mmCIF file of C-alpha atoms in Angstrom:
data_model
loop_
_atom_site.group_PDB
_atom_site.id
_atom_site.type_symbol
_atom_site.label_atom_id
_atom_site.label_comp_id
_atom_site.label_asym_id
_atom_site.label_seq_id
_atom_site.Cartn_x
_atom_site.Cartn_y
_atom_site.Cartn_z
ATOM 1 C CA UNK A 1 3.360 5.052 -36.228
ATOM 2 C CA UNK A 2 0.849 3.882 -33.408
ATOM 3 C CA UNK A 3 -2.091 5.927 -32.555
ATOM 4 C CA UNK A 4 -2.264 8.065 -29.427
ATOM 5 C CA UNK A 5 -5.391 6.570 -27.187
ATOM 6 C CA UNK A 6 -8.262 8.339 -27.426
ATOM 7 C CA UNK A 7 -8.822 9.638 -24.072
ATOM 8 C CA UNK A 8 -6.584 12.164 -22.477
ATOM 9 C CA UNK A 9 -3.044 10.437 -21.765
ATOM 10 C CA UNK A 10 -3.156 12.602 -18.174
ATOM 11 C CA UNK A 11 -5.868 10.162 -17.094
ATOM 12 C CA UNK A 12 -3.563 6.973 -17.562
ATOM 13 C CA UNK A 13 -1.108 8.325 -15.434
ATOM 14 C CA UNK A 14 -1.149 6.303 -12.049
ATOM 15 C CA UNK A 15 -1.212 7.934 -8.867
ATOM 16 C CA UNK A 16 -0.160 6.577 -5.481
ATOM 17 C CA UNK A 17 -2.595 6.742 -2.697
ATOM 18 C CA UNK A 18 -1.117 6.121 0.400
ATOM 19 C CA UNK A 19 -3.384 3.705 2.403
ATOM 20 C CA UNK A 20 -3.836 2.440 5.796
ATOM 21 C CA UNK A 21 -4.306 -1.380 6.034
ATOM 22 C CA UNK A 22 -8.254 -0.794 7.075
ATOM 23 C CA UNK A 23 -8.463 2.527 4.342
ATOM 24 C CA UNK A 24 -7.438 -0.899 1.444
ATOM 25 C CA UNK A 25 -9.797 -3.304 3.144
ATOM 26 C CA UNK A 26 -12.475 -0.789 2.931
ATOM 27 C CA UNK A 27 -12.120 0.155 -0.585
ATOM 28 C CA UNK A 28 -11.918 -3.698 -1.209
ATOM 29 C CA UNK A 29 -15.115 -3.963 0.169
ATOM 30 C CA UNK A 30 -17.025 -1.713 -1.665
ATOM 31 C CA UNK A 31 -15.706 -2.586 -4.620
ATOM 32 C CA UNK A 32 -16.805 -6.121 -4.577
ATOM 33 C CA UNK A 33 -19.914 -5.275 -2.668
ATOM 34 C CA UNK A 34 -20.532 -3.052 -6.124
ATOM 35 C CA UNK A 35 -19.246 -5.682 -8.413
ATOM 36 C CA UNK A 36 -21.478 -8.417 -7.099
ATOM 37 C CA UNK A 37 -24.627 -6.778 -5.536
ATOM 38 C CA UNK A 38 -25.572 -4.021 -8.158
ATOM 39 C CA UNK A 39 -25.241 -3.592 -11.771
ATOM 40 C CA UNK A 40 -22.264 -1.425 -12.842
ATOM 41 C CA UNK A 41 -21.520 0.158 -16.319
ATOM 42 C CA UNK A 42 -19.390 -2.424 -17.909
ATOM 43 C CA UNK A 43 -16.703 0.115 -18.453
ATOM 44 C CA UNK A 44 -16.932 1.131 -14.965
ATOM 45 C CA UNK A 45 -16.574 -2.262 -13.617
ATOM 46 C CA UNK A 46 -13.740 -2.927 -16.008
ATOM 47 C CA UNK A 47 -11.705 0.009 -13.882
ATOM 48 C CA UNK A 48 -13.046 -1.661 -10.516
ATOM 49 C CA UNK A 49 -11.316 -5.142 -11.581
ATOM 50 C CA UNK A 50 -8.198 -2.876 -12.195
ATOM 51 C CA UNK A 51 -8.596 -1.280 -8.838
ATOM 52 C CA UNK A 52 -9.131 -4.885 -7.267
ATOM 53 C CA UNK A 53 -5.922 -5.693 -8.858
ATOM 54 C CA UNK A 54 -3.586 -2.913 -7.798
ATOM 55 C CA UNK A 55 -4.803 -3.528 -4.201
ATOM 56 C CA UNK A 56 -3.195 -7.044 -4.516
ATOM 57 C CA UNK A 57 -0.030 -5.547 -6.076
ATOM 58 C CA UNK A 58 0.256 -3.175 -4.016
ATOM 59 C CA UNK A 59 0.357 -5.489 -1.372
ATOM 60 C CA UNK A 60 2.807 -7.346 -3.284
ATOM 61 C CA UNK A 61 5.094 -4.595 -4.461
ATOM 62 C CA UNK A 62 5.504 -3.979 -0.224
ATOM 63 C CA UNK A 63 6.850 -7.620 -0.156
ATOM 64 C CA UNK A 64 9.271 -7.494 -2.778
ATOM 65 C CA UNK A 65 10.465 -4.035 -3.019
ATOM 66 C CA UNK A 66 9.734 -3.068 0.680
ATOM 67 C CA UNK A 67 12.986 -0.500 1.190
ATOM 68 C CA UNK A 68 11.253 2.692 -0.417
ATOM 69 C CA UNK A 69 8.000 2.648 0.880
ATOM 70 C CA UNK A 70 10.031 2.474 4.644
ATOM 71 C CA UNK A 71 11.632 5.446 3.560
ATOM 72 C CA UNK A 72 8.263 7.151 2.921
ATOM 73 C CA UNK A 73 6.943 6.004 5.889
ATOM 74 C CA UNK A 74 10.198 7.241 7.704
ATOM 75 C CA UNK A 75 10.341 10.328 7.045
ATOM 76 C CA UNK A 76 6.122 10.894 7.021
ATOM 77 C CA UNK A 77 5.917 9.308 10.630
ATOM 78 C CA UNK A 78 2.545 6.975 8.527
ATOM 79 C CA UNK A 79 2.013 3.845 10.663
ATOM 80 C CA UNK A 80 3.886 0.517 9.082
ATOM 81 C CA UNK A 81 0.416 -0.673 7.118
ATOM 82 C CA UNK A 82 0.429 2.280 5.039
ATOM 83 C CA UNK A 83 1.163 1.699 1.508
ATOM 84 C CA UNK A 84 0.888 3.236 -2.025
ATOM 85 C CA UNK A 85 -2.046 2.282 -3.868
ATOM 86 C CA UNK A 86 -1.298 3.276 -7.548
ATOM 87 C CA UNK A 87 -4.933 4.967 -9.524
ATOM 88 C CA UNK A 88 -5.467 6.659 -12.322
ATOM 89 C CA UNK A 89 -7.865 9.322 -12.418
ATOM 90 C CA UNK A 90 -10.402 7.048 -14.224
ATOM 91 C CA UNK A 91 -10.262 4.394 -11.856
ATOM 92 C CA UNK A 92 -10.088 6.793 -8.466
ATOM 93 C CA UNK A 93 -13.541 8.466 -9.965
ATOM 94 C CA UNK A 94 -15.064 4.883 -10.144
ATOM 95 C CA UNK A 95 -14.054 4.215 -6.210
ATOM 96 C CA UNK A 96 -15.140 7.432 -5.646
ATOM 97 C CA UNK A 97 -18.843 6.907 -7.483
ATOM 98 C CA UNK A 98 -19.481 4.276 -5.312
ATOM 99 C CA UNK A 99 -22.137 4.646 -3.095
ATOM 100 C CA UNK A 100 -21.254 2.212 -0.404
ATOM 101 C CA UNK A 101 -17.240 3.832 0.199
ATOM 102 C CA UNK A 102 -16.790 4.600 3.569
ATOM 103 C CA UNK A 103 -16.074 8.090 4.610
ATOM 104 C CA UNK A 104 -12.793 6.871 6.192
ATOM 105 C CA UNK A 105 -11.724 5.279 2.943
ATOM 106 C CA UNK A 106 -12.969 8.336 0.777
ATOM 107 C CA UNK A 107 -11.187 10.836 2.940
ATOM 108 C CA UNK A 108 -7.941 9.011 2.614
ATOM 109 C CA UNK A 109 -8.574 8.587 -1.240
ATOM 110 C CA UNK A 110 -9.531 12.639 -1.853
ATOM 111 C CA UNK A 111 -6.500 14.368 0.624
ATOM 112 C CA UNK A 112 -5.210 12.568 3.381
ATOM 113 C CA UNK A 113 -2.342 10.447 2.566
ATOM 114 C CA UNK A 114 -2.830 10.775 -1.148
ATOM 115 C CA UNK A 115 0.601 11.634 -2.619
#
């Protein structure tokens, strides 16, 4: 029998956040702009790699799999850069935390788009 993780398994769960083309180069930016200007919890930049790396497979998801995020975008009228960016709650809170996020960015990220 494994051991259930020790933080609260609702946290892990990823959620899309459906993001303009600019709204992902924005968040990109901060996030390395925090990664290689300022120091940053080691935990916290541990979620800010992962966030890094859902940005790129997100991009790549779009390429492979592109027929259900054109359905989204259908029947939502979003523009054809808009794509799911998958978080969990831990890694959405260290975007958020960052000082340097855009408002743009952080809008989309809190309500906008967010699914």
């Amino acid at each position: 029998m494994s051991v259930p993780p020790a933080e609260d398994p609702a946290t892990a769960v990823l959620v899309p956040h459906w993001l303009s083309s600019p709204d992902r180069l924005e968040v990109e930016r901060a996030v390395r702009t925090a990664l290689d200007d300022g120091p940053v919890h080691p935990v916290a930049a541990i979620h800010l790699g992962d966030v890094l790396t859902e940005l790129h497979v997100a991009a790549a998801r779009e390429v492979v799999w592109p027929a259900p995020v054109s359905r989204v975008r259908q029947a939502t009228g979003w523009g054809e850069d808009v794509v799911p960016v998958r978080l969990s709650a831990v890694e959405l809170a260290s975007v958020l935390s960052l000082p340097g996020l855009a408002t743009v960015a952080r809008d989309a990220l809190t309500g906008g788009r967010s699914a």
